[in-house]
mmCIF file of C-alpha atoms in Angstrom:
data_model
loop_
_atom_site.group_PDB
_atom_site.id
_atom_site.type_symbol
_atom_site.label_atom_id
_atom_site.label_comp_id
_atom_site.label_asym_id
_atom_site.label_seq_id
_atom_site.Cartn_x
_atom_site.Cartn_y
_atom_site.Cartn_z
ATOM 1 C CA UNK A 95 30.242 -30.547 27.497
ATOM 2 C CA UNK A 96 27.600 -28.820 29.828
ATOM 3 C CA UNK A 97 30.151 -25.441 30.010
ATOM 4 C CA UNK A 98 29.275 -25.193 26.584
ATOM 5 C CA UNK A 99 25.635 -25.444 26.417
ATOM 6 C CA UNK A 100 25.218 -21.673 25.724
ATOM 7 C CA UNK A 101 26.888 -22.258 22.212
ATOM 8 C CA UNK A 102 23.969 -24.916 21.878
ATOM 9 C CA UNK A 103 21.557 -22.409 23.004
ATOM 10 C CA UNK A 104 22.633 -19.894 20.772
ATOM 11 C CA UNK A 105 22.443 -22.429 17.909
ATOM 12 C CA UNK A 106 18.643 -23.831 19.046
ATOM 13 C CA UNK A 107 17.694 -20.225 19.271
ATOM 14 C CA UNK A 108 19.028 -19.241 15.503
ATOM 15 C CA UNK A 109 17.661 -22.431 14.304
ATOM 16 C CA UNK A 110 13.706 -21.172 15.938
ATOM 17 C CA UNK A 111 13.973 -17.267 14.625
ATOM 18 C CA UNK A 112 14.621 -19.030 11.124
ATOM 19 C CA UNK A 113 11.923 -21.091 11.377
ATOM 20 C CA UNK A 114 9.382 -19.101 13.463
ATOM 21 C CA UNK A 115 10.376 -16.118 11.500
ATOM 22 C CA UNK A 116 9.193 -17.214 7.871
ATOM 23 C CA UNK A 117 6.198 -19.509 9.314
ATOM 24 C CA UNK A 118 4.667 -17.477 12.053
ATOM 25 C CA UNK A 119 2.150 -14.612 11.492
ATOM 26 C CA UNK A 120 3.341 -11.180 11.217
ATOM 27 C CA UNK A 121 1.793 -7.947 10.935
ATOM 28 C CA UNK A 122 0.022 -7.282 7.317
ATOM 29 C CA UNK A 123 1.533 -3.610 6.770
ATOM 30 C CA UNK A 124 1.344 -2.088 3.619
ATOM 31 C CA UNK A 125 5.065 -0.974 2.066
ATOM 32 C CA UNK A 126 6.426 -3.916 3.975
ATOM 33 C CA UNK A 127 4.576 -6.909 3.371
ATOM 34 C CA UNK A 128 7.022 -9.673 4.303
ATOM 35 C CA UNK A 129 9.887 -8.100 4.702
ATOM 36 C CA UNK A 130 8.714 -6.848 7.930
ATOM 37 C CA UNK A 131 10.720 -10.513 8.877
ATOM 38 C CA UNK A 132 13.555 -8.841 7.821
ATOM 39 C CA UNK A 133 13.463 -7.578 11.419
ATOM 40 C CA UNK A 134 14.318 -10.781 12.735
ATOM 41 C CA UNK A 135 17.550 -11.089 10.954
ATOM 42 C CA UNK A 136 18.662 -7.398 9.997
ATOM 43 C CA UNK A 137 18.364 -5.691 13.980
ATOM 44 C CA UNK A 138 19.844 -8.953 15.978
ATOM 45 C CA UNK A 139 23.227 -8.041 13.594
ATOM 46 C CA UNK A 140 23.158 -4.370 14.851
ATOM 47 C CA UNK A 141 22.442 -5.356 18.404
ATOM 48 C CA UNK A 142 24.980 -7.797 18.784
ATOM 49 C CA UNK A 143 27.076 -5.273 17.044
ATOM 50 C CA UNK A 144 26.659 -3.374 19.718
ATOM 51 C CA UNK A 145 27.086 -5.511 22.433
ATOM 52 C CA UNK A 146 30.286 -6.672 21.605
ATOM 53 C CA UNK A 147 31.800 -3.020 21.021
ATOM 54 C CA UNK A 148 30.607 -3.003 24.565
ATOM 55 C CA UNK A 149 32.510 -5.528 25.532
ATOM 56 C CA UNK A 150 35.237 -3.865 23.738
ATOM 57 C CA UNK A 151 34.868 -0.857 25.491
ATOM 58 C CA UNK A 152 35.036 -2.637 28.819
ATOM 59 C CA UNK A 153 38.196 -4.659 27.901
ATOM 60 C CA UNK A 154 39.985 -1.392 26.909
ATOM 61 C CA UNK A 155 39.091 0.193 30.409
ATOM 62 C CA UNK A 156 39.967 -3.214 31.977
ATOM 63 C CA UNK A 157 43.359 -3.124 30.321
ATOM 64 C CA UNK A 158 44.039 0.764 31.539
ATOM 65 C CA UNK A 159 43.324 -0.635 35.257
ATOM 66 C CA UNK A 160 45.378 -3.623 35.009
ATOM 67 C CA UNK A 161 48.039 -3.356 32.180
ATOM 68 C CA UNK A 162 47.024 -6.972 31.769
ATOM 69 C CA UNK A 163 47.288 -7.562 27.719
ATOM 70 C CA UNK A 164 44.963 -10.217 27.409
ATOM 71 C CA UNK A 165 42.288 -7.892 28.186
ATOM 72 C CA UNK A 166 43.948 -5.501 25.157
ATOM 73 C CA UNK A 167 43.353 -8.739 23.377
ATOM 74 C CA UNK A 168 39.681 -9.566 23.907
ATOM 75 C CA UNK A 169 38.901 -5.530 23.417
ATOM 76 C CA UNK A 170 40.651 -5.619 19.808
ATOM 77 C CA UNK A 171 38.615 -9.111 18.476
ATOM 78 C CA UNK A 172 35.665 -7.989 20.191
ATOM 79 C CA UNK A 173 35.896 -5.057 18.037
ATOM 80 C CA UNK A 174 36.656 -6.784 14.616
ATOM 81 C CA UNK A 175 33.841 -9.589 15.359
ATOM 82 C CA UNK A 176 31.735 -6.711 16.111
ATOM 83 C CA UNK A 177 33.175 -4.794 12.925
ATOM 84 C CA UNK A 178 31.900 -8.441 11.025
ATOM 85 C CA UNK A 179 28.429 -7.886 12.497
ATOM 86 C CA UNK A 180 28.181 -4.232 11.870
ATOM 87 C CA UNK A 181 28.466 -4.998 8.058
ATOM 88 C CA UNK A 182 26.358 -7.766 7.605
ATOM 89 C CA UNK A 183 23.322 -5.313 9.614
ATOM 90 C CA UNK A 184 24.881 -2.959 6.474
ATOM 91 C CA UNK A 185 24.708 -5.010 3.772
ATOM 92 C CA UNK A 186 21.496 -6.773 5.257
ATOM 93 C CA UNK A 187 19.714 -3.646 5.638
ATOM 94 C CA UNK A 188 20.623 -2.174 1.911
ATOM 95 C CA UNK A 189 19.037 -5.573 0.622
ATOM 96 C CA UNK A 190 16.220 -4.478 2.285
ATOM 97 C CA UNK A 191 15.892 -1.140 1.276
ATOM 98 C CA UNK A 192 16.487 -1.818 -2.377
ATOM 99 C CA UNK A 193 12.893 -3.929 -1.946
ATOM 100 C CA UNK A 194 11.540 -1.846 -0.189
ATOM 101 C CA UNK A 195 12.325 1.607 -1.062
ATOM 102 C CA UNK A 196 13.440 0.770 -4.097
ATOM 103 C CA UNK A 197 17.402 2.449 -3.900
ATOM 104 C CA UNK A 198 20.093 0.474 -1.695
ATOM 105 C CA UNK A 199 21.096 3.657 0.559
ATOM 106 C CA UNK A 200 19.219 6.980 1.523
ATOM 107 C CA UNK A 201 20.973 10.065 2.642
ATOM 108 C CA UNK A 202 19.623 9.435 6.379
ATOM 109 C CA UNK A 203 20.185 9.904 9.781
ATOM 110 C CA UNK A 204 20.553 6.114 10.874
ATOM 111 C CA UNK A 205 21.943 5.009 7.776
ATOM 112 C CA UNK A 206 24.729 7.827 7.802
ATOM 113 C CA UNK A 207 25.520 6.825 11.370
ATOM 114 C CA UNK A 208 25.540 3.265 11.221
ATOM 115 C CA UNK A 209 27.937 3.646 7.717
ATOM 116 C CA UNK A 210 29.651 6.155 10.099
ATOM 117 C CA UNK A 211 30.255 4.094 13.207
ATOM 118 C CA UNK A 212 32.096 1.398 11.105
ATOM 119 C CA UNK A 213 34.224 3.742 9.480
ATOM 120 C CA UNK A 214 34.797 4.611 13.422
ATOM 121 C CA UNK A 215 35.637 0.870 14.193
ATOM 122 C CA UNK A 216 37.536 0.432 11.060
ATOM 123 C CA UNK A 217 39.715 3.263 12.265
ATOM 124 C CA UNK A 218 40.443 1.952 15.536
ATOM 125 C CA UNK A 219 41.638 -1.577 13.736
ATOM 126 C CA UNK A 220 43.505 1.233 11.279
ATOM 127 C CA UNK A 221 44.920 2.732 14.989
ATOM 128 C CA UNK A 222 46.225 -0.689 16.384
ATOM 129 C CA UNK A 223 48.221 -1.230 12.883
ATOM 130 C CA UNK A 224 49.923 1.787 13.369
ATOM 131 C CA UNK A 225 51.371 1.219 16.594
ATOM 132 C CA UNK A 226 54.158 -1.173 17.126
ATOM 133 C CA UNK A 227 54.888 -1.174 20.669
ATOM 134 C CA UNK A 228 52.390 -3.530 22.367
ATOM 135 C CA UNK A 229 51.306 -1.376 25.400
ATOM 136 C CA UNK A 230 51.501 1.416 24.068
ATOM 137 C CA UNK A 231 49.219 -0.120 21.180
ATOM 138 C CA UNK A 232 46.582 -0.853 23.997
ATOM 139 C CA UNK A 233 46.458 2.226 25.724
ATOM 140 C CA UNK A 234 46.240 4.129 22.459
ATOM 141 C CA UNK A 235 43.729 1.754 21.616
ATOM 142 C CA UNK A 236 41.595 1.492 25.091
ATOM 143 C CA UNK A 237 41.041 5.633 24.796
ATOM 144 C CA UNK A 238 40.100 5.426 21.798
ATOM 145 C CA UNK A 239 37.842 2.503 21.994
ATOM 146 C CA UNK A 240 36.121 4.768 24.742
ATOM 147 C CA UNK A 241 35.636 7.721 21.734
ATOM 148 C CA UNK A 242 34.613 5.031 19.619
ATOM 149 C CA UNK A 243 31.649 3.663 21.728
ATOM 150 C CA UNK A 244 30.273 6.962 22.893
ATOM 151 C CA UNK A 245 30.365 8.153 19.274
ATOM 152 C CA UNK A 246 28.140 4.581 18.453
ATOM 153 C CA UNK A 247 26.036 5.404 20.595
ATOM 154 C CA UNK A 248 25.204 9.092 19.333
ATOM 155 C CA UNK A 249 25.396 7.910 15.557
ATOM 156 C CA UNK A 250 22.750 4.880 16.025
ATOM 157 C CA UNK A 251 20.790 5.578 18.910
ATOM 158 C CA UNK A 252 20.720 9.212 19.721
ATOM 159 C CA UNK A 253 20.761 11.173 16.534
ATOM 160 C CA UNK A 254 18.266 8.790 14.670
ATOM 161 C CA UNK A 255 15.789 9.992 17.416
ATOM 162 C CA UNK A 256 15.661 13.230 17.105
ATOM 163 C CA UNK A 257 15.059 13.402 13.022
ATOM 164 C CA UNK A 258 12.481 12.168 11.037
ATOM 165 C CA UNK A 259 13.632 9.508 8.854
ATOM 166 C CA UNK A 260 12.148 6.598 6.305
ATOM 167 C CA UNK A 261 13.993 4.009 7.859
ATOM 168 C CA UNK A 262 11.162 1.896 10.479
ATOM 169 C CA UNK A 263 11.043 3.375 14.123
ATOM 170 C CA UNK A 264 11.481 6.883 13.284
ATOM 171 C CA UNK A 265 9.074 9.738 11.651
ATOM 172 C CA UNK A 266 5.728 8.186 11.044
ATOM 173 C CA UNK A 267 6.635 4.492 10.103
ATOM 174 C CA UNK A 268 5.485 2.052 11.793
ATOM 175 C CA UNK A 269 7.948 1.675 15.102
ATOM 176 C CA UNK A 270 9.760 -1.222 15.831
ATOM 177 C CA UNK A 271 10.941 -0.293 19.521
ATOM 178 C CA UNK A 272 10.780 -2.514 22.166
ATOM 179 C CA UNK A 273 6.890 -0.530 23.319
ATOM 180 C CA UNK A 274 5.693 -0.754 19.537
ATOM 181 C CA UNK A 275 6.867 -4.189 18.108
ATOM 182 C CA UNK A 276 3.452 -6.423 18.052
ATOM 183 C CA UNK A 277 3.726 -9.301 20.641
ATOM 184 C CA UNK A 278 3.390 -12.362 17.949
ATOM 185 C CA UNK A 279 6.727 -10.814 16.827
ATOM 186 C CA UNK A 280 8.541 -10.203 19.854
ATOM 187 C CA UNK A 281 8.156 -13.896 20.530
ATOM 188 C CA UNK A 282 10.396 -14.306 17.728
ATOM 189 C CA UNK A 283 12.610 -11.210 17.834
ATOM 190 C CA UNK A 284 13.868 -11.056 21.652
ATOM 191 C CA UNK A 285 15.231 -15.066 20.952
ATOM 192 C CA UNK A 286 16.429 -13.850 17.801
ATOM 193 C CA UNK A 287 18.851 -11.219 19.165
ATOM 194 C CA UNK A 288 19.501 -13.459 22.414
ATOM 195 C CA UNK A 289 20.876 -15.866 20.141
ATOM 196 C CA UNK A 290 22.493 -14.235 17.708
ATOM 197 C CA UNK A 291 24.539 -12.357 20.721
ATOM 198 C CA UNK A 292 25.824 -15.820 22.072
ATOM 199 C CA UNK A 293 26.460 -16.669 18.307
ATOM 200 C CA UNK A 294 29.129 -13.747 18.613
ATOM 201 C CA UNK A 295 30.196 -14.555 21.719
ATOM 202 C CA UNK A 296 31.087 -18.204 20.383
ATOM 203 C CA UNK A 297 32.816 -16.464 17.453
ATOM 204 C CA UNK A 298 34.684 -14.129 19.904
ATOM 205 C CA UNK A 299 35.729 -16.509 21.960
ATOM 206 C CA UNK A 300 37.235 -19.051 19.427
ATOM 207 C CA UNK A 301 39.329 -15.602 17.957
ATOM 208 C CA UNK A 302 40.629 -15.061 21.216
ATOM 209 C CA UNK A 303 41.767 -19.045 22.257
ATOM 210 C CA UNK A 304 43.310 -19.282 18.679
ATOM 211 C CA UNK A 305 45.300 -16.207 19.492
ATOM 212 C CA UNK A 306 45.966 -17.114 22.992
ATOM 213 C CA UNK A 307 47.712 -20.353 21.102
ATOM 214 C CA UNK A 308 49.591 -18.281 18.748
ATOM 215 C CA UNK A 309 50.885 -16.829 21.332
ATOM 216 C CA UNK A 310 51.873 -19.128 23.798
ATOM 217 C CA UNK A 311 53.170 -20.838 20.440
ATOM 218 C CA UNK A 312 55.575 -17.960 19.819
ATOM 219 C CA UNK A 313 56.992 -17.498 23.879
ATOM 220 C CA UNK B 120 -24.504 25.026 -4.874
ATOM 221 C CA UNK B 121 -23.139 23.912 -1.735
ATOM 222 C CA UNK B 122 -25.196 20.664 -1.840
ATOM 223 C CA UNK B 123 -23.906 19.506 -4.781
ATOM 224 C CA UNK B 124 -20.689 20.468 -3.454
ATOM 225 C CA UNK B 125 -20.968 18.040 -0.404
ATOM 226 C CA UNK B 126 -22.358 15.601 -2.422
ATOM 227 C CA UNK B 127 -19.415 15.096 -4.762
ATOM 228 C CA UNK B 128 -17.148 15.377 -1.960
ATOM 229 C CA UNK B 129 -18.791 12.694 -0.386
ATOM 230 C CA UNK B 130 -18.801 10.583 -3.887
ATOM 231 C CA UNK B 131 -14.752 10.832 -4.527
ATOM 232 C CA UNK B 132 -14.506 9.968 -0.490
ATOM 233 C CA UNK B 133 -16.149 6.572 -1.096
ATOM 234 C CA UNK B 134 -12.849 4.834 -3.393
ATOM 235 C CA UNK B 135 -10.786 6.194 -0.019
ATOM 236 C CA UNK B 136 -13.427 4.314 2.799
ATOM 237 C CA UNK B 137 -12.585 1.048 0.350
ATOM 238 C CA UNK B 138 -8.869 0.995 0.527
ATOM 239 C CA UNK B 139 -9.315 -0.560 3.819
ATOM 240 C CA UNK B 140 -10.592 -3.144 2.508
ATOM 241 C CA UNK B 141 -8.076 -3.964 0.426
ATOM 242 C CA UNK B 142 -5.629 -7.013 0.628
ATOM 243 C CA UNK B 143 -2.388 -6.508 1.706
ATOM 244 C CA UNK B 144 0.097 -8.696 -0.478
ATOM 245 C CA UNK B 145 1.615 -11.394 1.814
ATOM 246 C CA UNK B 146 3.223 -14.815 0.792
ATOM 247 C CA UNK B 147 -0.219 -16.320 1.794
ATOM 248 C CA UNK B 148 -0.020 -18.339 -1.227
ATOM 249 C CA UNK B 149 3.358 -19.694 -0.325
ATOM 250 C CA UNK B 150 2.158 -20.810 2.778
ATOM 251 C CA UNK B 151 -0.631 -22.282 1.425
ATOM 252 C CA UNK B 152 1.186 -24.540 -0.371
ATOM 253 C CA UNK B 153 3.660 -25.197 1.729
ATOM 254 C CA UNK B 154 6.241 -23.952 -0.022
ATOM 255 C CA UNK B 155 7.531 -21.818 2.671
ATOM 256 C CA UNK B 156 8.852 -24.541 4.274
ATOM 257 C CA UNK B 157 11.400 -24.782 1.563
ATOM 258 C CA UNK B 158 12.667 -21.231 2.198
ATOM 259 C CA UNK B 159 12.757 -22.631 5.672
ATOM 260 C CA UNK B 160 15.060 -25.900 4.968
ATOM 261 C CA UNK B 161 17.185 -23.485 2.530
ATOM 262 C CA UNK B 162 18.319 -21.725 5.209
ATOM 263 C CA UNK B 163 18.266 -24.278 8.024
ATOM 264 C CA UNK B 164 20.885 -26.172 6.078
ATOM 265 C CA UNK B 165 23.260 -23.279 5.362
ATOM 266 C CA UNK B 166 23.028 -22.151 8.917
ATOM 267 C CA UNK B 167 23.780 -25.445 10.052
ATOM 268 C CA UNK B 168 26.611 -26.057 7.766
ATOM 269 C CA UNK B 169 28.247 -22.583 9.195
ATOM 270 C CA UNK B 170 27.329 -24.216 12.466
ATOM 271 C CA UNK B 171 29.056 -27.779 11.649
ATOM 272 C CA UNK B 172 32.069 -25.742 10.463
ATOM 273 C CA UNK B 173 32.280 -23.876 13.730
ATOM 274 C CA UNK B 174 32.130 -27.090 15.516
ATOM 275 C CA UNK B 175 34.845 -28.873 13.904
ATOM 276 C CA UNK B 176 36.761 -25.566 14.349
ATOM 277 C CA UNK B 177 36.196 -25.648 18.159
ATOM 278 C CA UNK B 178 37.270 -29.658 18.111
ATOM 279 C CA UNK B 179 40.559 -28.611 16.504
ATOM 280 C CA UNK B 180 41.067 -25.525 18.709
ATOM 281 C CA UNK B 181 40.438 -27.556 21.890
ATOM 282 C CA UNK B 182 43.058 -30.252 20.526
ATOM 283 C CA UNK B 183 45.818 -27.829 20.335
ATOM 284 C CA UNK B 184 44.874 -26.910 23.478
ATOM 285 C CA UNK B 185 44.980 -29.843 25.118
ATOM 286 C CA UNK B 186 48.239 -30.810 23.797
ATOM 287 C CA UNK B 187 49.684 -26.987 24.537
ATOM 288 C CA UNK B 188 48.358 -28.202 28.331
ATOM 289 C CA UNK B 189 49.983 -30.997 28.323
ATOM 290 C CA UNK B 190 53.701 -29.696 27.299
#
C-alpha cells in the first residue's frame, strides 16, 4: 500500500486545486474576472503534457542504447497519455477563450503551436502504425520522438516568446510565468500541476502493466 | 484660448481617474451565499468518481497480475 502513496498524493492534491481554486481569492483583473482560475486547470494539462513527452523522449533514447523493447513501450504510451493531455489543455483552453475573447481559436503564435505539436504527436502514433517490424518500429519511432520533442519545445515555449500575442503571458497581458503569477495563486497552481503530473503518471503506468499482461498473455 | 483648452482637457480626464474605482465583476455574490461550494461538490464528485474508477481498474490489473505471478 505505502509504494503507492504518490497515486494518493496526486489524488489529495487534485482534490485541494478544486477546492482551493474556486474558494480562495484570486486576482480581480478586468477581461478575466474568474476565469483567471482557469489557470489552475487549463496549464497543469499542458505541463503534464509536457512532461510525459519527456519521458517519451527519454524512453526512445533509452531504447536506442539498450534495444530493450519495454522501454519502446513506455516511450509510445507516454506519448498517447501525453497526446490525451495535450487535447484536453486544447479543448480546455478554447472553452476559455470563447468566454473570454469571445471566438474559440485565434490565429496565434501559442495556439498554432500547441494545435501544431499534437498534430506532431499524432504523427508519431500515425509513424508506429506504419511500421510492422517491432524494432525497427522503435528505432523509427525513438528518432523521431527526438524531432518531435525539440519541435514541442520551439512551438510552445520558444516561438510564443518572441511574438506578441492575446493569449496571458505574452504581449501586454497580464503574465502568468512562474516571476509574475501572484503568490495567493501559486499556492494553488504549483500543487495543481504537481498533482496533475502524478495523475498521468498513474494513468501511464496502468497503460503500460495492462500491456505488459497482454503481452506476457500472448508469449 | 489655451486655458479653456486645459480646462476641458482636464474635465473629459475626470470619467478616466474614476474607472479605477470601478468594480471588477467577480462571483462575490456566489460566495456570499455560499453557493460556490456547490460548484465545488460538482466537481469533487466527478473527479472522485474518475478516481473510484481508476481504483477498481488498478484492483483488477493487480489481480491479473498476481495470478500471471503465480503461473
Amino acid at each position: 500500500m505505502l509504494k503507492n502513496i504518490w497515486k494518493a498524493a496526486a489524488v489529495l492534491l487534485v482534490f485541494y486545486s478544486i477546492y482551493a481554486g474556486l474558494v480562495n481569492e484570486v486576482p480581480r483583473l478586468a477581461i478575466l474576472n474568474e476565469t483567471i482560475r482557469n489557470i489552475y486547470f487549463h496549464v497543469p494539462m499542458w505541463f503534464t503534457m509536457m512532461f510525459l513527452f519527456g519521458v517519451s523522449m527519454v524512453a526512445g533514447i533509452s531504447y536506442l542504447h539498450n534495444f530493450n523493447l519495454a522501454a519502446d513501450r513506455v516511450s509510445e504510451y507516454a506519448a498517447r497519455t501525453g497526446l490525451w493531455f495535450g487535447m484536453l489543455g486544447l479543448i480546455t483552453g478554447m472553452i476559455w477563450a470563447n468566454y473570454t475573447w469571445g471566438t474559440f481559436w485565434v490565429s496565434d503564435t501559442k495556439l498554432n503551436g500547441s494545435a501544431g505539436t499534437l498534430l506532431v504527436y499524432a504523427a508519431y502514433l500515425v509513424l508506429r502504425g506504419s511500421v510492422e517490424e517491432e524494432h525497427k518500429k522503435a528505432r523509427l519511432s525513438a528518432v523521431y520522438n527526438i524531432f518531435a520533442f525539440s519541435l514541442m519545445l520551439v512551438f510552445i515555449m520558444v516561438l510564443p516568446r518572441l511574438t506578441d500575442s492575446l493569449h496571458p503571458g505574452s504581449g501586454g497581458n497580464p503574465a502568468f510565468s512562474a516571476y509574475d503569477l501572484d503568490k495567493r495563486m501559486r499556492l494553488v497552481f504549483y500543487p495543481s500541476v504537481a498533482g496533475w503530473i502524478l495523475m498521468g503518471i498513474w494513468l501511464l503506468q496502468l497503460q503500460l502493466r495492462i500491456q505488459r499482461l497482454k503481452v506476457s498473455s500472448q508469449s | 484660448m489655451r486655458n479653456t483648452l486645459l480646462f476641458l482637457l482636464m474635465i473629459l480626464a475626470c470619467p478616466l481617474l474614476s474607472m479605477a474605482s470601478q468594480e471588477i465583476a467577480m462571483a462575490d455574490i456566489m460566495r456570499q451565499e455560499g453557493k460556490i461550494y456547490v460548484v465545488v461538490a460538482v466537481m469533487s464528485v466527478i473527479f472522485a468518481g474518475i478516481v473510484l474508477f481508476l481504483i477498481l481498474l488498478e484492483r483488477r490489473v493487480s489481480r491479473l497480475e498476481k495470478e500471471r505471478n503465480k503461473d
